[in-house]
Amino acid sequence: MKTKIITLVLALGFFSSLMSQNQYGWVEFTDKKDCSFDPFTYFDARAIERRVLGGIPLSDSTDFPLNSNYVSRIGLLADSVMGYSRWFNALFVSATPTQVAEITQLPFVKAFVPWTTSTYMAESKSSSSDDNIYADLQFKQVNSLGGFAFDSAGIHGKGIRIAVFDGGFPSVDKHSAFKHIRDNNRIIKTWDFTSNKEYVYSYQMHGTSVLSCIAGMYEGKPVGLATEAEFLLARTEVVPEPFSEEKNWAMAAEWADKNGAQIINSSLGYTADRYFPSQMDGKFTYVTRAAQMAFRKGMLVVNAAGNEGTDQWKIIGAPADADSVLSIGGIDPESGYHTGFSSYGPTADKRMKPNVCAYGHVVAADKSAMHFTQGTSFASPLVAGFAACALQTKPGFTNKQLFEAIQKSASLYPYFDYAHGYGVPQASWFLNEKKTPETNNAFSVQITGPELHIKATEIYPEAEAQKNYLYFHFQDNNGFIQRYGVIQVFQENAFDLYDISQYKGMTFRAHYHGQTIEMLVK
């Protein structure tokens, strides 16, 4: 009997402990009754310009402040109020289950959305002291995007405002890689959303490396393309506080909107510790919804696809799953195609991701010098810098037009797959307004009965082996790719399939030497 009593006491104590544990989440309000808003005092002039260009209302209810009476009432009931969102008319709180029950009974509370999550920064590091290797990769990572063409045309992202969300920016205030930015006062604003202060020049080095891949310089040469852009730096991530990071991302997006950002780079993602792959559908997560709202406000959101390609998770994370986010995969500079760690598409609802790709192995700044590092974290800022340069060439483009143009500019377009998207964006498209194939008869495709045969009429020598890749896929009538692959071509008889009957009725596409061939499998 004594044992039973002790067990009961322990069980009750455990239950009491569970009941007292705080919950984190968004308290969503029903309305913004009695809230006033003046866009001309709230928004930076650049934000107003962006909205006017995109035909976006200057005074939308999602921009209005929260009802102060509602905020005060929640503040009295919850343990703490940790943040807010105008866009979602919500407060982020920490509260006990009892407090949550009281809060949800209030007539102006629409819902309590519980929150638990952790984030990844899509990076793994390596280093070397060989300056010649540095210079070689530095040159390649920029010029793989056609950076030399932008440079020759004097295009370096001048006048374009980029917001960067990360875990900190140590030494950006003194590192030589950013001297050109500091000297011209092009860090417009900073904010640490983890501790509510302006200082961001400490903490995790990841953000320093990311920023260098957008706009850094090393020994007088660019590390990223947008060396004349201006910046909003937001610290949103902190390792010991997993509950707040998506909240910080959403708040940073509103801050970026308010302060006139045209492009957001987010080398961050939210996956396995909170979500299931089936929830990567572009709708489920709060951070994805925040990214979609940022796009609705006229900003281009560029986000790393993630580094789960070799993990059980495999696919892209949030917010890269949003249809309006330009999701960036990684390629290997040595092979020229998908690097193993780069997360794959499609989304859970079968939409194509990633959208485009760039080098996932780069030279980047660390706290005091330069280093080799890898991850889609660095492919993303390379494309964000590219986007700034592209926008400089097309100042009248809306974010939607820019998004579509970047895809069309890519090296594989109109071919696509779930490893590369449309390929690597190319500067020449924005300077010439077209992309011409290297040849119109580089290869041929023949489908006879159940057999498919591809012949190459042009094969580069071994020294240029990267140019000899043939990409192919079979796409069903619902737009889903059933099979895709990359073949290195060594001979005229490039590729043969002897039974494609399972793909009957599908579209076959192949891309080789800048040429795409499309055929229906009958």
JSON list of N, CA and C in Angstrom, two decimals, residues 111-161:
[
{"chain": "A", "resi": 111, "resn": "ALA", "atom": "N", "xyz": [-7.67, 32.94, -31.76]},
{"chain": "A", "resi": 111, "resn": "ALA", "atom": "CA", "xyz": [-7.07, 31.62, -31.54]},
{"chain": "A", "resi": 111, "resn": "ALA", "atom": "C", "xyz": [-5.74, 31.77, -30.83]},
{"chain": "A", "resi": 112, "resn": "PHE", "atom": "N", "xyz": [-5.32, 30.68, -30.21]},
{"chain": "A", "resi": 112, "resn": "PHE", "atom": "CA", "xyz": [-3.95, 30.56, -29.69]},
{"chain": "A", "resi": 112, "resn": "PHE", "atom": "C", "xyz": [-3.25, 29.49, -30.53]},
{"chain": "A", "resi": 113, "resn": "VAL", "atom": "N", "xyz": [-2.17, 29.88, -31.22]},
{"chain": "A", "resi": 113, "resn": "VAL", "atom": "CA", "xyz": [-1.44, 28.95, -32.08]},
{"chain": "A", "resi": 113, "resn": "VAL", "atom": "C", "xyz": [-0.15, 28.56, -31.37]},
{"chain": "A", "resi": 114, "resn": "PRO", "atom": "N", "xyz": [-0.07, 27.34, -30.82]},
{"chain": "A", "resi": 114, "resn": "PRO", "atom": "CA", "xyz": [1.12, 26.93, -30.05]},
{"chain": "A", "resi": 114, "resn": "PRO", "atom": "C", "xyz": [2.34, 26.81, -30.94]},
{"chain": "A", "resi": 115, "resn": "TRP", "atom": "N", "xyz": [3.50, 26.93, -30.32]},
{"chain": "A", "resi": 115, "resn": "TRP", "atom": "CA", "xyz": [4.74, 27.08, -31.07]},
{"chain": "A", "resi": 115, "resn": "TRP", "atom": "C", "xyz": [5.86, 26.30, -30.43]},
{"chain": "A", "resi": 116, "resn": "THR", "atom": "N", "xyz": [6.46, 25.39, -31.16]},
{"chain": "A", "resi": 116, "resn": "THR", "atom": "CA", "xyz": [7.74, 24.80, -30.77]},
{"chain": "A", "resi": 116, "resn": "THR", "atom": "C", "xyz": [8.51, 24.57, -32.05]},
{"chain": "A", "resi": 117, "resn": "THR", "atom": "N", "xyz": [9.77, 24.94, -32.07]},
{"chain": "A", "resi": 117, "resn": "THR", "atom": "CA", "xyz": [10.53, 24.78, -33.30]},
{"chain": "A", "resi": 117, "resn": "THR", "atom": "C", "xyz": [12.02, 24.94, -33.04]},
{"chain": "A", "resi": 118, "resn": "SER", "atom": "N", "xyz": [12.79, 24.54, -34.02]},
{"chain": "A", "resi": 118, "resn": "SER", "atom": "CA", "xyz": [14.21, 24.89, -34.05]},
{"chain": "A", "resi": 118, "resn": "SER", "atom": "C", "xyz": [14.57, 25.18, -35.48]},
{"chain": "A", "resi": 119, "resn": "THR", "atom": "N", "xyz": [15.72, 25.75, -35.67]},
{"chain": "A", "resi": 119, "resn": "THR", "atom": "CA", "xyz": [16.11, 26.23, -36.98]},
{"chain": "A", "resi": 119, "resn": "THR", "atom": "C", "xyz": [17.40, 25.57, -37.43]},
{"chain": "A", "resi": 120, "resn": "TYR", "atom": "N", "xyz": [17.67, 25.59, -38.73]},
{"chain": "A", "resi": 120, "resn": "TYR", "atom": "CA", "xyz": [19.00, 25.26, -39.20]},
{"chain": "A", "resi": 120, "resn": "TYR", "atom": "C", "xyz": [19.58, 26.46, -39.91]},
{"chain": "A", "resi": 121, "resn": "MET", "atom": "N", "xyz": [20.88, 26.59, -39.83]},
{"chain": "A", "resi": 121, "resn": "MET", "atom": "CA", "xyz": [21.60, 27.51, -40.69]},
{"chain": "A", "resi": 121, "resn": "MET", "atom": "C", "xyz": [22.32, 26.62, -41.68]},
{"chain": "A", "resi": 122, "resn": "ALA", "atom": "N", "xyz": [22.01, 26.78, -42.94]},
{"chain": "A", "resi": 122, "resn": "ALA", "atom": "CA", "xyz": [22.39, 25.79, -43.94]},
{"chain": "A", "resi": 122, "resn": "ALA", "atom": "C", "xyz": [23.87, 25.88, -44.27]},
{"chain": "A", "resi": 123, "resn": "GLU", "atom": "N", "xyz": [24.72, 25.37, -43.33]},
{"chain": "A", "resi": 123, "resn": "GLU", "atom": "CA", "xyz": [26.15, 25.56, -43.45]},
{"chain": "A", "resi": 123, "resn": "GLU", "atom": "C", "xyz": [26.92, 24.41, -42.82]},
{"chain": "A", "resi": 124, "resn": "SER", "atom": "N", "xyz": [28.02, 24.03, -43.45]},
{"chain": "A", "resi": 124, "resn": "SER", "atom": "CA", "xyz": [29.06, 23.27, -42.78]},
{"chain": "A", "resi": 124, "resn": "SER", "atom": "C", "xyz": [30.38, 23.81, -43.29]},
{"chain": "A", "resi": 125, "resn": "LYS", "atom": "N", "xyz": [31.39, 23.87, -42.42]},
{"chain": "A", "resi": 125, "resn": "LYS", "atom": "CA", "xyz": [32.58, 24.66, -42.75]},
{"chain": "A", "resi": 125, "resn": "LYS", "atom": "C", "xyz": [33.81, 23.81, -43.05]},
{"chain": "A", "resi": 126, "resn": "SER", "atom": "N", "xyz": [34.66, 24.37, -43.88]},
{"chain": "A", "resi": 126, "resn": "SER", "atom": "CA", "xyz": [36.00, 23.84, -44.09]},
{"chain": "A", "resi": 126, "resn": "SER", "atom": "C", "xyz": [36.91, 25.04, -44.30]},
{"chain": "A", "resi": 127, "resn": "SER", "atom": "N", "xyz": [38.21, 24.83, -44.22]},
{"chain": "A", "resi": 127, "resn": "SER", "atom": "CA", "xyz": [39.09, 25.99, -44.35]},
{"chain": "A", "resi": 127, "resn": "SER", "atom": "C", "xyz": [40.39, 25.60, -45.04]},
{"chain": "A", "resi": 128, "resn": "SER", "atom": "N", "xyz": [41.08, 26.62, -45.52]},
{"chain": "A", "resi": 128, "resn": "SER", "atom": "CA", "xyz": [42.37, 26.43, -46.17]},
{"chain": "A", "resi": 128, "resn": "SER", "atom": "C", "xyz": [43.11, 27.76, -46.15]},
{"chain": "A", "resi": 129, "resn": "SER", "atom": "N", "xyz": [44.41, 27.70, -46.25]},
{"chain": "A", "resi": 129, "resn": "SER", "atom": "CA", "xyz": [45.20, 28.94, -46.25]},
{"chain": "A", "resi": 129, "resn": "SER", "atom": "C", "xyz": [45.81, 29.21, -47.62]},
{"chain": "A", "resi": 130, "resn": "ASP", "atom": "N", "xyz": [45.39, 28.48, -48.63]},
{"chain": "A", "resi": 130, "resn": "ASP", "atom": "CA", "xyz": [45.95, 28.62, -49.97]},
{"chain": "A", "resi": 130, "resn": "ASP", "atom": "C", "xyz": [45.26, 29.76, -50.70]},
{"chain": "A", "resi": 131, "resn": "ASP", "atom": "N", "xyz": [45.95, 30.91, -50.81]},
{"chain": "A", "resi": 131, "resn": "ASP", "atom": "CA", "xyz": [45.35, 32.08, -51.44]},
{"chain": "A", "resi": 131, "resn": "ASP", "atom": "C", "xyz": [45.02, 31.85, -52.91]},
{"chain": "A", "resi": 132, "resn": "ASN", "atom": "N", "xyz": [45.82, 31.00, -53.59]},
{"chain": "A", "resi": 132, "resn": "ASN", "atom": "CA", "xyz": [45.54, 30.74, -55.00]},
{"chain": "A", "resi": 132, "resn": "ASN", "atom": "C", "xyz": [44.22, 30.00, -55.17]},
{"chain": "A", "resi": 133, "resn": "ILE", "atom": "N", "xyz": [43.96, 29.05, -54.26]},
{"chain": "A", "resi": 133, "resn": "ILE", "atom": "CA", "xyz": [42.69, 28.32, -54.32]},
{"chain": "A", "resi": 133, "resn": "ILE", "atom": "C", "xyz": [41.55, 29.26, -53.98]},
{"chain": "A", "resi": 134, "resn": "TYR", "atom": "N", "xyz": [41.77, 30.15, -52.99]},
{"chain": "A", "resi": 134, "resn": "TYR", "atom": "CA", "xyz": [40.77, 31.16, -52.67]},
{"chain": "A", "resi": 134, "resn": "TYR", "atom": "C", "xyz": [40.39, 31.94, -53.92]},
{"chain": "A", "resi": 135, "resn": "ALA", "atom": "N", "xyz": [41.42, 32.46, -54.59]},
{"chain": "A", "resi": 135, "resn": "ALA", "atom": "CA", "xyz": [41.19, 33.32, -55.75]},
{"chain": "A", "resi": 135, "resn": "ALA", "atom": "C", "xyz": [40.44, 32.58, -56.85]},
{"chain": "A", "resi": 136, "resn": "ASP", "atom": "N", "xyz": [40.78, 31.31, -57.05]},
{"chain": "A", "resi": 136, "resn": "ASP", "atom": "CA", "xyz": [40.14, 30.53, -58.11]},
{"chain": "A", "resi": 136, "resn": "ASP", "atom": "C", "xyz": [38.65, 30.34, -57.82]},
{"chain": "A", "resi": 137, "resn": "LEU", "atom": "N", "xyz": [38.31, 29.91, -56.61]},
{"chain": "A", "resi": 137, "resn": "LEU", "atom": "CA", "xyz": [36.91, 29.68, -56.27]},
{"chain": "A", "resi": 137, "resn": "LEU", "atom": "C", "xyz": [36.15, 31.00, -56.19]},
{"chain": "A", "resi": 138, "resn": "GLN", "atom": "N", "xyz": [36.79, 32.03, -55.65]},
{"chain": "A", "resi": 138, "resn": "GLN", "atom": "CA", "xyz": [36.15, 33.35, -55.58]},
{"chain": "A", "resi": 138, "resn": "GLN", "atom": "C", "xyz": [35.75, 33.83, -56.97]},
{"chain": "A", "resi": 139, "resn": "PHE", "atom": "N", "xyz": [36.64, 33.65, -57.93]},
{"chain": "A", "resi": 139, "resn": "PHE", "atom": "CA", "xyz": [36.34, 34.04, -59.31]},
{"chain": "A", "resi": 139, "resn": "PHE", "atom": "C", "xyz": [35.18, 33.21, -59.86]},
{"chain": "A", "resi": 140, "resn": "LYS", "atom": "N", "xyz": [35.21, 31.91, -59.62]},
{"chain": "A", "resi": 140, "resn": "LYS", "atom": "CA", "xyz": [34.19, 31.03, -60.17]},
{"chain": "A", "resi": 140, "resn": "LYS", "atom": "C", "xyz": [32.81, 31.28, -59.58]},
{"chain": "A", "resi": 141, "resn": "GLN", "atom": "N", "xyz": [32.73, 31.50, -58.25]},
{"chain": "A", "resi": 141, "resn": "GLN", "atom": "CA", "xyz": [31.41, 31.64, -57.63]},
{"chain": "A", "resi": 141, "resn": "GLN", "atom": "C", "xyz": [30.68, 32.88, -58.12]},
{"chain": "A", "resi": 142, "resn": "VAL", "atom": "N", "xyz": [31.44, 33.91, -58.47]},
{"chain": "A", "resi": 142, "resn": "VAL", "atom": "CA", "xyz": [30.84, 35.14, -59.01]},
{"chain": "A", "resi": 142, "resn": "VAL", "atom": "C", "xyz": [30.52, 34.98, -60.49]},
{"chain": "A", "resi": 143, "resn": "ASN", "atom": "N", "xyz": [31.47, 34.42, -61.22]},
{"chain": "A", "resi": 143, "resn": "ASN", "atom": "CA", "xyz": [31.30, 34.38, -62.67]},
{"chain": "A", "resi": 143, "resn": "ASN", "atom": "C", "xyz": [30.45, 33.21, -63.16]},
{"chain": "A", "resi": 144, "resn": "SER", "atom": "N", "xyz": [30.16, 32.26, -62.28]},
{"chain": "A", "resi": 144, "resn": "SER", "atom": "CA", "xyz": [29.19, 31.22, -62.65]},
{"chain": "A", "resi": 144, "resn": "SER", "atom": "C", "xyz": [27.83, 31.83, -62.93]},
{"chain": "A", "resi": 145, "resn": "LEU", "atom": "N", "xyz": [27.57, 32.99, -62.31]},
{"chain": "A", "resi": 145, "resn": "LEU", "atom": "CA", "xyz": [26.31, 33.73, -62.51]},
{"chain": "A", "resi": 145, "resn": "LEU", "atom": "C", "xyz": [26.43, 34.78, -63.62]},
{"chain": "A", "resi": 146, "resn": "GLY", "atom": "N", "xyz": [27.58, 34.80, -64.29]},
{"chain": "A", "resi": 146, "resn": "GLY", "atom": "CA", "xyz": [27.81, 35.82, -65.31]},
{"chain": "A", "resi": 146, "resn": "GLY", "atom": "C", "xyz": [28.21, 37.15, -64.72]},
{"chain": "A", "resi": 147, "resn": "GLY", "atom": "N", "xyz": [28.84, 37.11, -63.55]},
{"chain": "A", "resi": 147, "resn": "GLY", "atom": "CA", "xyz": [29.19, 38.34, -62.85]},
{"chain": "A", "resi": 147, "resn": "GLY", "atom": "C", "xyz": [30.06, 39.28, -63.66]},
{"chain": "A", "resi": 148, "resn": "PHE", "atom": "N", "xyz": [30.92, 38.73, -64.50]},
{"chain": "A", "resi": 148, "resn": "PHE", "atom": "CA", "xyz": [31.79, 39.56, -65.33]},
{"chain": "A", "resi": 148, "resn": "PHE", "atom": "C", "xyz": [30.97, 40.46, -66.26]},
{"chain": "A", "resi": 149, "resn": "ALA", "atom": "N", "xyz": [29.82, 39.95, -66.71]},
{"chain": "A", "resi": 149, "resn": "ALA", "atom": "CA", "xyz": [28.96, 40.74, -67.60]},
{"chain": "A", "resi": 149, "resn": "ALA", "atom": "C", "xyz": [28.34, 41.92, -66.86]},
{"chain": "A", "resi": 150, "resn": "PHE", "atom": "N", "xyz": [27.85, 41.67, -65.64]},
{"chain": "A", "resi": 150, "resn": "PHE", "atom": "CA", "xyz": [27.34, 42.78, -64.82]},
{"chain": "A", "resi": 150, "resn": "PHE", "atom": "C", "xyz": [28.45, 43.78, -64.55]},
{"chain": "A", "resi": 151, "resn": "ASP", "atom": "N", "xyz": [29.63, 43.29, -64.20]},
{"chain": "A", "resi": 151, "resn": "ASP", "atom": "CA", "xyz": [30.75, 44.17, -63.87]},
{"chain": "A", "resi": 151, "resn": "ASP", "atom": "C", "xyz": [31.14, 45.03, -65.07]},
{"chain": "A", "resi": 152, "resn": "SER", "atom": "N", "xyz": [31.20, 44.42, -66.24]},
{"chain": "A", "resi": 152, "resn": "SER", "atom": "CA", "xyz": [31.56, 45.17, -67.45]},
{"chain": "A", "resi": 152, "resn": "SER", "atom": "C", "xyz": [30.55, 46.26, -67.77]},
{"chain": "A", "resi": 153, "resn": "ALA", "atom": "N", "xyz": [29.30, 46.02, -67.39]},
{"chain": "A", "resi": 153, "resn": "ALA", "atom": "CA", "xyz": [28.24, 47.01, -67.63]},
{"chain": "A", "resi": 153, "resn": "ALA", "atom": "C", "xyz": [28.10, 48.01, -66.48]},
{"chain": "A", "resi": 154, "resn": "GLY", "atom": "N", "xyz": [28.97, 47.90, -65.47]},
{"chain": "A", "resi": 154, "resn": "GLY", "atom": "CA", "xyz": [28.91, 48.81, -64.33]},
{"chain": "A", "resi": 154, "resn": "GLY", "atom": "C", "xyz": [27.74, 48.54, -63.40]},
{"chain": "A", "resi": 155, "resn": "ILE", "atom": "N", "xyz": [27.27, 47.30, -63.38]},
{"chain": "A", "resi": 155, "resn": "ILE", "atom": "CA", "xyz": [26.12, 46.91, -62.55]},
{"chain": "A", "resi": 155, "resn": "ILE", "atom": "C", "xyz": [26.61, 46.18, -61.31]},
{"chain": "A", "resi": 156, "resn": "HIS", "atom": "N", "xyz": [26.39, 46.81, -60.14]},
{"chain": "A", "resi": 156, "resn": "HIS", "atom": "CA", "xyz": [26.84, 46.22, -58.87]},
{"chain": "A", "resi": 156, "resn": "HIS", "atom": "C", "xyz": [25.77, 46.33, -57.78]},
{"chain": "A", "resi": 157, "resn": "GLY", "atom": "N", "xyz": [24.51, 46.45, -58.19]},
{"chain": "A", "resi": 157, "resn": "GLY", "atom": "CA", "xyz": [23.42, 46.53, -57.21]},
{"chain": "A", "resi": 157, "resn": "GLY", "atom": "C", "xyz": [23.24, 47.90, -56.59]},
{"chain": "A", "resi": 158, "resn": "LYS", "atom": "N", "xyz": [23.75, 48.92, -57.23]},
{"chain": "A", "resi": 158, "resn": "LYS", "atom": "CA", "xyz": [23.69, 50.27, -56.65]},
{"chain": "A", "resi": 158, "resn": "LYS", "atom": "C", "xyz": [22.24, 50.71, -56.43]},
{"chain": "A", "resi": 159, "resn": "GLY", "atom": "N", "xyz": [21.98, 51.21, -55.22]},
{"chain": "A", "resi": 159, "resn": "GLY", "atom": "CA", "xyz": [20.66, 51.74, -54.90]},
{"chain": "A", "resi": 159, "resn": "GLY", "atom": "C", "xyz": [19.64, 50.71, -54.49]},
{"chain": "A", "resi": 160, "resn": "ILE", "atom": "N", "xyz": [20.01, 49.43, -54.50]},
{"chain": "A", "resi": 160, "resn": "ILE", "atom": "CA", "xyz": [19.07, 48.36, -54.13]},
{"chain": "A", "resi": 160, "resn": "ILE", "atom": "C", "xyz": [19.25, 48.05, -52.64]},
{"chain": "A", "resi": 161, "resn": "ARG", "atom": "N", "xyz": [18.15, 47.96, -51.92]},
{"chain": "A", "resi": 161, "resn": "ARG", "atom": "CA", "xyz": [18.20, 47.75, -50.47]},
{"chain": "A", "resi": 161, "resn": "ARG", "atom": "C", "xyz": [17.87, 46.29, -50.15]}
]
